[in-house]
mmCIF file of C-alpha atoms in Angstrom:
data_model
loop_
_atom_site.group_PDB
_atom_site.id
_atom_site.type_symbol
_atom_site.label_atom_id
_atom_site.label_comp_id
_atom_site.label_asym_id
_atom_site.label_seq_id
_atom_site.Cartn_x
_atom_site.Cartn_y
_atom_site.Cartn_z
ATOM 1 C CA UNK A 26 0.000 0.000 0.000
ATOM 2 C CA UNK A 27 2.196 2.948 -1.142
ATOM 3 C CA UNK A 28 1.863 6.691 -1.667
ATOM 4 C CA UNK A 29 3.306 6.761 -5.142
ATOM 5 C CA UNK A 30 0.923 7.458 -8.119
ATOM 6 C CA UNK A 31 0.531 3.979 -9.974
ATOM 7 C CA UNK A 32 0.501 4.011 -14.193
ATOM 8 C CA UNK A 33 -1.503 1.463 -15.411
ATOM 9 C CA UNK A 34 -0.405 1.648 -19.415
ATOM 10 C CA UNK A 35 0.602 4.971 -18.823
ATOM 11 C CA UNK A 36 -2.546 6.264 -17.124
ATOM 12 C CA UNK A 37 -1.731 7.211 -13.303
ATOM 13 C CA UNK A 38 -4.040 6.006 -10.812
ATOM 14 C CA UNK A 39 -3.512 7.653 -7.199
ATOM 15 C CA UNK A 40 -2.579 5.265 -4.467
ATOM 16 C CA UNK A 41 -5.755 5.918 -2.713
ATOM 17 C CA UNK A 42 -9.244 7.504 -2.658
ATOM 18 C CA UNK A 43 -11.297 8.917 -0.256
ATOM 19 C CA UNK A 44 -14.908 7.997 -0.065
ATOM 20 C CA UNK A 45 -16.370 8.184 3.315
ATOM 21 C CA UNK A 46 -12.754 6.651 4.360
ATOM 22 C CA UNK A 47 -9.231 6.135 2.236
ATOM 23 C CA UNK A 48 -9.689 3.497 0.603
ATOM 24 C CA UNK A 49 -5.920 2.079 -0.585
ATOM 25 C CA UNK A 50 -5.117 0.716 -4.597
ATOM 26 C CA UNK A 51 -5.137 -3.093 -4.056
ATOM 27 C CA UNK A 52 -5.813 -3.981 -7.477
ATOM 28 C CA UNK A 53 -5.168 -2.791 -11.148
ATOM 29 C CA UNK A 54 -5.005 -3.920 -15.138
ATOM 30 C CA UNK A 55 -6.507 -3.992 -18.484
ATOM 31 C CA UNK A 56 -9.368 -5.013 -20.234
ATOM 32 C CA UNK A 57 -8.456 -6.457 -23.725
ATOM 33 C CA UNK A 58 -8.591 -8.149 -26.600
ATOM 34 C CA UNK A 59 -6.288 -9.650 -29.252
ATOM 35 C CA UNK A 60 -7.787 -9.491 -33.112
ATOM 36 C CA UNK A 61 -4.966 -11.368 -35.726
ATOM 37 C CA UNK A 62 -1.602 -11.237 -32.645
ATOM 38 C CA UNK A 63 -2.695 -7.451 -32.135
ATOM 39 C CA UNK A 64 -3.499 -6.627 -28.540
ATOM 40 C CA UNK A 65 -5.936 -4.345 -28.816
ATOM 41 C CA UNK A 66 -6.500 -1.968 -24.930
ATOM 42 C CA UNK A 67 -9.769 -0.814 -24.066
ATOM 43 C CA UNK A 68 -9.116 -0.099 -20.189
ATOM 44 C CA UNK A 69 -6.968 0.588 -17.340
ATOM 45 C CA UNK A 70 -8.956 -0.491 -14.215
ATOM 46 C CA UNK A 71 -8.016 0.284 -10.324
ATOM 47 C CA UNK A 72 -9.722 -1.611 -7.721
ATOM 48 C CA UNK A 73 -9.599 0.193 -4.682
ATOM 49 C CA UNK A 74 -10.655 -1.396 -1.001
ATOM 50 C CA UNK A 75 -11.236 -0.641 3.048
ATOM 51 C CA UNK A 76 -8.095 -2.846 3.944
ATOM 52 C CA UNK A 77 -10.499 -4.080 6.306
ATOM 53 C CA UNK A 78 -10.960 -7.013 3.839
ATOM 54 C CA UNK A 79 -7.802 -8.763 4.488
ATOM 55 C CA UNK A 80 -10.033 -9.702 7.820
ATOM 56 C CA UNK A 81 -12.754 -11.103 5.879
ATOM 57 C CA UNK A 82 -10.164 -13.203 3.905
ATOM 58 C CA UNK A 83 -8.416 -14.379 7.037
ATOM 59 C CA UNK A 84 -8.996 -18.640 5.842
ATOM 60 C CA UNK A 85 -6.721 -17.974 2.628
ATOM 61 C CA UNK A 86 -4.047 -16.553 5.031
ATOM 62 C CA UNK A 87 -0.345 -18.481 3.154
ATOM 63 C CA UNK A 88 -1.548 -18.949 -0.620
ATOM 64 C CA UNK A 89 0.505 -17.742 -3.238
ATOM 65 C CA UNK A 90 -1.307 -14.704 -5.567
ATOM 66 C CA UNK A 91 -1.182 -17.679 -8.520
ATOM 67 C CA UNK A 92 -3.500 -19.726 -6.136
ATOM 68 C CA UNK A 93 -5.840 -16.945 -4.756
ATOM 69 C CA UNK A 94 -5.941 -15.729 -8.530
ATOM 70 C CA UNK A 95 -7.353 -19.389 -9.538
ATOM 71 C CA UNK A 96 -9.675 -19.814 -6.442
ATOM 72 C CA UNK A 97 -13.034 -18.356 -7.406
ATOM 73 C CA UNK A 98 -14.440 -18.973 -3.860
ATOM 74 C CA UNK A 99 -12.090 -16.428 -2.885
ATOM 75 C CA UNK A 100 -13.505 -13.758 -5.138
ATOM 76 C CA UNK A 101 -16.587 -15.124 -3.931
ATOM 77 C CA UNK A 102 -16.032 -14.192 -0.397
ATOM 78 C CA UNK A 103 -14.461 -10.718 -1.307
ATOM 79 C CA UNK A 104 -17.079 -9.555 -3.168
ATOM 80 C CA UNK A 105 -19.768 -10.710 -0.679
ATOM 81 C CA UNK A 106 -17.214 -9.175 2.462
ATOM 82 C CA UNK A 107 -19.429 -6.228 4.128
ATOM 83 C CA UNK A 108 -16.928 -3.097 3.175
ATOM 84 C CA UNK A 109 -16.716 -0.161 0.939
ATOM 85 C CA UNK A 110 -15.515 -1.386 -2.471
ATOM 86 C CA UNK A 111 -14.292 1.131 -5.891
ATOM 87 C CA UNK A 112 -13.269 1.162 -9.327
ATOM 88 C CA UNK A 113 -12.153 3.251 -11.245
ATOM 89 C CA UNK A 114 -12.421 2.561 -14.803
ATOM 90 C CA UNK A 115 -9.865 4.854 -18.023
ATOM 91 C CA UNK A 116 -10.572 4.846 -21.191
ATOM 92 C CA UNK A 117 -7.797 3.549 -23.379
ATOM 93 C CA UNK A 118 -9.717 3.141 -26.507
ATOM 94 C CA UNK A 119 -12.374 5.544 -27.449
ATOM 95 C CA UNK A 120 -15.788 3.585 -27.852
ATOM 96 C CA UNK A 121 -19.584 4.435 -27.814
ATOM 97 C CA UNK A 122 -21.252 4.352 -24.094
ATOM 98 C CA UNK A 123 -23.629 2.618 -25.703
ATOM 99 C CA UNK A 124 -21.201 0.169 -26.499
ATOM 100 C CA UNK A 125 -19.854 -0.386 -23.060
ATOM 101 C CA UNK A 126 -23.664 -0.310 -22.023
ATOM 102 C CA UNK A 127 -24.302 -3.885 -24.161
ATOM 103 C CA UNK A 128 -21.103 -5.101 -22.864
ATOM 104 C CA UNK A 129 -22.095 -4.738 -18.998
ATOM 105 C CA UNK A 130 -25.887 -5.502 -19.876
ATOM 106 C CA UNK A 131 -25.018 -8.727 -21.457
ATOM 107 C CA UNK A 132 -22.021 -10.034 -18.968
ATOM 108 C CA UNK A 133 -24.405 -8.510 -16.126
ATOM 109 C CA UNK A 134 -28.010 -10.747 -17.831
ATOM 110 C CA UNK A 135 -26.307 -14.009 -18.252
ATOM 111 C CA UNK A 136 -25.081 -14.190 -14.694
ATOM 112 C CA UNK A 137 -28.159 -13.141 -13.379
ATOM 113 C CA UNK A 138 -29.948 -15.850 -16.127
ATOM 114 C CA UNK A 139 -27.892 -18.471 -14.882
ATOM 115 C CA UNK A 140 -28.688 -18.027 -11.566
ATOM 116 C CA UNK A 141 -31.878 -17.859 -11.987
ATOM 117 C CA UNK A 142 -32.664 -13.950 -10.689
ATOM 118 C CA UNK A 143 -33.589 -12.504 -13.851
ATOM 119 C CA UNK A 144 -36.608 -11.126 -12.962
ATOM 120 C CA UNK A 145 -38.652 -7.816 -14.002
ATOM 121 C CA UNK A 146 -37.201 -5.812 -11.607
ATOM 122 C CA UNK A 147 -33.548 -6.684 -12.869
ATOM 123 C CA UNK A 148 -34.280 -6.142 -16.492
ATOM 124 C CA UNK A 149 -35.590 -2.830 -15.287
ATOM 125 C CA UNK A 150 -32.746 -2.072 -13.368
ATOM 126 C CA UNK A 151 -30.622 -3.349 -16.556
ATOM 127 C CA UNK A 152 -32.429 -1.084 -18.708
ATOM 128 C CA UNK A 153 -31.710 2.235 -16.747
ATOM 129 C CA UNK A 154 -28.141 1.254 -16.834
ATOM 130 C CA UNK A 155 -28.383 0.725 -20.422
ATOM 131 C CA UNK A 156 -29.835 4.487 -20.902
ATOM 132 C CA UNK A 157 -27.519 6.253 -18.882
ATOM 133 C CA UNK A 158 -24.282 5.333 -21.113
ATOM 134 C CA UNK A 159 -26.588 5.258 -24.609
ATOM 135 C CA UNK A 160 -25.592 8.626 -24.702
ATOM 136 C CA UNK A 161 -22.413 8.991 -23.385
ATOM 137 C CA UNK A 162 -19.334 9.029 -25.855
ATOM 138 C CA UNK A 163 -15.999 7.091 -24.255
ATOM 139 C CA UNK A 164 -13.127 9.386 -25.302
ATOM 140 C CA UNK A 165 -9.808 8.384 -24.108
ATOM 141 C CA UNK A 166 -9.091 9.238 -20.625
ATOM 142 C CA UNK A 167 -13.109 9.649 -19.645
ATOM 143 C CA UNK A 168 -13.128 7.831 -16.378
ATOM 144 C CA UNK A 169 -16.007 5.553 -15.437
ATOM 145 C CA UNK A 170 -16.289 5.256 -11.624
ATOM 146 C CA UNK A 171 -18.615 2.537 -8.988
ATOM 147 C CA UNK A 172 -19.111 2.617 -5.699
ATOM 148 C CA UNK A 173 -20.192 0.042 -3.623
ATOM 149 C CA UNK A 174 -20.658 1.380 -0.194
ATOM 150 C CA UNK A 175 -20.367 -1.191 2.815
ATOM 151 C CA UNK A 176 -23.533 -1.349 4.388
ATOM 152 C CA UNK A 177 -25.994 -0.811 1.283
ATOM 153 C CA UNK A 178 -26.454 -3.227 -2.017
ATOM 154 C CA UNK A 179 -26.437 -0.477 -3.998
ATOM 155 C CA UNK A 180 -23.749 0.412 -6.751
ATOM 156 C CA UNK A 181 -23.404 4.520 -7.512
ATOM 157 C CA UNK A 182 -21.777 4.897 -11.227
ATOM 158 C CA UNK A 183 -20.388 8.044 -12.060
ATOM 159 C CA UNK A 184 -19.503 9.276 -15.627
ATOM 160 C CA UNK A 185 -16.677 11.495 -16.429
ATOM 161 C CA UNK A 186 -15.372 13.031 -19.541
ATOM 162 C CA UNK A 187 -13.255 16.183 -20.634
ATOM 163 C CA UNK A 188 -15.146 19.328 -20.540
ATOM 164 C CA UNK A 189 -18.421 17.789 -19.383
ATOM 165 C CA UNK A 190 -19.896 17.476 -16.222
ATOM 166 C CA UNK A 191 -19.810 14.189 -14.377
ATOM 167 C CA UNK A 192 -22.946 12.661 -14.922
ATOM 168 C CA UNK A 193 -24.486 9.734 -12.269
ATOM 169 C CA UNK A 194 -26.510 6.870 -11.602
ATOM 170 C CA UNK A 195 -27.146 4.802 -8.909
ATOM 171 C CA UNK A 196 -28.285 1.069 -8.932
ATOM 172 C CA UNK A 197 -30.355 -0.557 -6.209
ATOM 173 C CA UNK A 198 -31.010 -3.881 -7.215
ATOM 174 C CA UNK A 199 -29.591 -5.468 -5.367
ATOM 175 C CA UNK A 200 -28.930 -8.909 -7.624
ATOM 176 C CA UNK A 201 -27.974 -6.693 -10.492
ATOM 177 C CA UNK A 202 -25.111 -4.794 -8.352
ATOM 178 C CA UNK A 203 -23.709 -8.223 -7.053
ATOM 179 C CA UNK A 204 -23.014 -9.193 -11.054
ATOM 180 C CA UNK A 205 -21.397 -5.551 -11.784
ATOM 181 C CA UNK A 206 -19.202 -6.669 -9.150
ATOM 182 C CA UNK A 207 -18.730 -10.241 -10.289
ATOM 183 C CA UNK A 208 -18.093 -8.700 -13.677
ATOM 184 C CA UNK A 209 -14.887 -6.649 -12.720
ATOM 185 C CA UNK A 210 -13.795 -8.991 -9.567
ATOM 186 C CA UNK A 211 -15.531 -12.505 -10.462
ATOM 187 C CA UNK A 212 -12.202 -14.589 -10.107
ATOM 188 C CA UNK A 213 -11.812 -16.434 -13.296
ATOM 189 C CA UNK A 214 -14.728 -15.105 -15.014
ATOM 190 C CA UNK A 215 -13.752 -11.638 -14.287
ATOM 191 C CA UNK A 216 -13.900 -9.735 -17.234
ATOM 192 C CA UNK A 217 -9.699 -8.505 -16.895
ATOM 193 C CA UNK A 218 -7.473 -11.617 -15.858
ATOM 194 C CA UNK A 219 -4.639 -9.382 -15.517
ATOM 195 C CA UNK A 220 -6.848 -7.007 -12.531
ATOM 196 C CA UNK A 221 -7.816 -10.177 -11.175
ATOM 197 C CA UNK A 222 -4.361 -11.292 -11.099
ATOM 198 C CA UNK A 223 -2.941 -8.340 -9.635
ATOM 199 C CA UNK A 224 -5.554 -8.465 -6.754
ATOM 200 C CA UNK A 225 -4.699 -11.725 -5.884
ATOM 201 C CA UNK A 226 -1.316 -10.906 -5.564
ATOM 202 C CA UNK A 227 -2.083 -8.311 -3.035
ATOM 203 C CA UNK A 228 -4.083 -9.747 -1.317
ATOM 204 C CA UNK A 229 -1.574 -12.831 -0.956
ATOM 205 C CA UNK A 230 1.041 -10.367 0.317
ATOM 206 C CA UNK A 231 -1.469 -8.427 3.042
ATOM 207 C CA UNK A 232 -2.645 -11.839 3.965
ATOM 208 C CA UNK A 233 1.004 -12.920 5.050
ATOM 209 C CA UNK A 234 1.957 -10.142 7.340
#
């Protein structure tokens, strides 16, 4: 947990953020995708938690990062641990909102689908989501933020982008806010193996002291 600015790919990420506490940079990557042996960057990500999660994660106390990052019952119990939990999300590659929106619709639909909580109220929920970035344009550098508060199942998503004000939503469905979460810091099905990788080595290291 240090005090230096972090680049992820070049972008710097501060070592910590305030919400309604510091919350210290525990995790970070890229999302990505390789077309023909060309990697192609659409991300930076920094996962930022209350250290008070190394007590949560007390059982995996001794594994090695390459274990923790393999173990999806560990993501499991990190994601379901009851303290304040951010991301910050760059832009790397300019893209439509609405683009993004389909992305996090469908990853956030089929985990709901298979686990049988697709209901009304979650498509609804989806579907607000959905209109919120339909209009937004991703220019590099525009900074997508959530904010998973402790106590509360809710998710607040904030929207920022040169010379525009920071736009906002907040999601309270509550199954639909578990599979944001599971989307960015599901273990294995995470959407960025290199964030979940990084997190897990961490986490291996905080768990050891």
């Amino acid at each position: 947990m240090g005090t230096e600015v972090v680049k992820v790919d070049e972008i710097a990420f501060p070592p910590q953020i305030t919400t309604t506490k510091p919350l210290p940079l525990l995790g970070h990557g890229i999302t990505d995708i390789e077309i023909h042996f060309l990697q192609i960057k659409f991300t930076a990500i920094g996962v930022y938690l209350d250290p008070e999660i190394v007590g949560h994660l007390q059982q995996w106390k001794g594994k090695t990062g390459k274990e923790l990052a393999e173990d999806d019952e560990f993501f499991e119990a990190l994601i379901s641990a009851p303290v304040e939990k951010f991301l910050r999300i760059v832009v790397i590659k300019e893209i439509k909102g609405s683009q993004y929106g389909v992305q996090l619709e469908s990853a956030v639909r089929d985990r709901l689908a298979a686990d049988d909580k697709y209901e009304d109220e979650e498509e609804a929920a989806l579907e607000q989501l959905v209109d919120f970035f339909q209009s937004k344009y991703f220019k590099k550098d525009s900074i997508i933020t959530f904010h998973f508060p402790a106590t509360s199942p809710t998710a607040e998503i904030a929207f920022s982008t040169e010379g525009k004000e920071d736009s906002n939503i907040k999601v309270e469905n509550a199954n639909v806010v578990e599979m944001i979460k599971k989307w960015y810091l599901g273990g294995t099905r995470g959407v960025s193996p290199t964030t979940i990788s990084n997190l897990a080595t961490t986490l291996a290291a905080e768990l050891s002291k």
